[in-house]
């Protein structure tokens, strides 16, 4: 305590935490952040920190704990290629198993000591004079030569703007911020949304609630889920014949790439998938009125194709109701739809998705001229190779613009991106560069490439509105081609598209 003039004690000032210097600061510890950290460790780099706002690794797989949360891609494919897990319990794993896998690789590859938990990034500013990123977090400040943003696209829940929602007297929770201590047994529950999260959580809660009312804005195409437990014998085979699990992974990968032909090249190849979804609906929903309400009017694949065997039975159950009228307002104890019907409600579950085309992290990252990524992206997200942005030196984005996929494993795309960043760091080392920055020309060329590849795809021409497109109707989220083409494009740094500044130089810059 220090003394004031009046002789009273004043509270001691909080200790000033020194700014920590690191070579690489990674934001986020989901699949992408961990993948990057592991790649650094594997090549002997130890001068890095993983800044994680939560208190555990896992990203979206840590946060999405709603009942029934599981992956729509088989675990043999939805896992790191360098860390196969012979012990997956099911072909499509549920959230706790995926989260346990991520915790395991964190320890196995020695990156836990690099993780700083409870470190929410408030701003990251490029200091051009110092040639460093100054990163402010709730756990102190960091000066980093390289900043890798792996904050994720499914990180920040989107809350709908519904009149009166804030006046609701019961419980409101988003699917991505599930409150497990709130018991839904016997309650009248409203679920808003019918995307990938809703079709998993509704079947999980329907048996225990009094009623579940699902407010649907747009129906989804749903195909059967071929999920089954992995028999112990198969697990033993995976363990002792790793090549077998690798071969299955490869087969799953190729099978899923066939979907790209229909989605991005020749729409008629989607016809059999559409038939499968229609047959699934007809088999599972007998009531013609309900069936009609659940039938989409857009081409399959335009929005994410959902996989479920229990969504249609759950919404057909006697205690379930599908409401297609829009929500007019929420009152303290009910929801009123535009047709004037008022439904008493105890709990509202918002299964309304995430901020994907307006990534909140973009508001926190300021580039060379002081503008944020969000400012620079106000007309739509742009990048070179989905990884770098002109005016943001030494910044690499993982799971940023145009890397999303609707048909296969995001982990494949993440590994492609990590290899690209890894090669960029190697190039900096090899050429003695302190700063690497992509050119506006490269960025414009990549934007044109994406626009050209997106022309005529089901995402643009399939007759739906989806979070794949931004508010200008541009595809700024999905990679609109085969994923092996993305891998080829990002295998090595396209050095010719970067300007490098050698360490120690005044302002001299070296083009490729
Ligand atoms: P989502 O796909 O964005 O779905 C949000 C749902 O909420 C849609 O049905 C949307 O209707 C509806 N909605 C949004 N705002 C609304 C409003 N104001 N009023 C009424 N309805 C509204 O979100 P999600 O289901 O959380 O899934 C997001 C992504 O996470 C998925 O696409 C997938 O990539 C990933 N995910 C994967 C899995 C898995 O692997 N199994 C599970 C969950 C999530 P509209 O369609 O009309 O916009």
Coordinates of C-alpha atoms in Angstrom, one line a residue, residues 1-4 8-14:
X1 CA 0.0 0.0 0.0
X2 CA 1.1 3.6 -0.7
X3 CA 0.3 6.5 1.5
X4 CA -1.8 9.5 0.4
X8 CA -4.8 7.2 4.2
X9 CA -3.9 4.1 2.3
X10 CA -4.5 4.0 -1.4
X11 CA -4.9 0.8 -3.3
X12 CA -1.6 -0.3 -4.9
X13 CA -1.5 0.1 -8.6
X14 CA -1.7 -3.2 -10.4

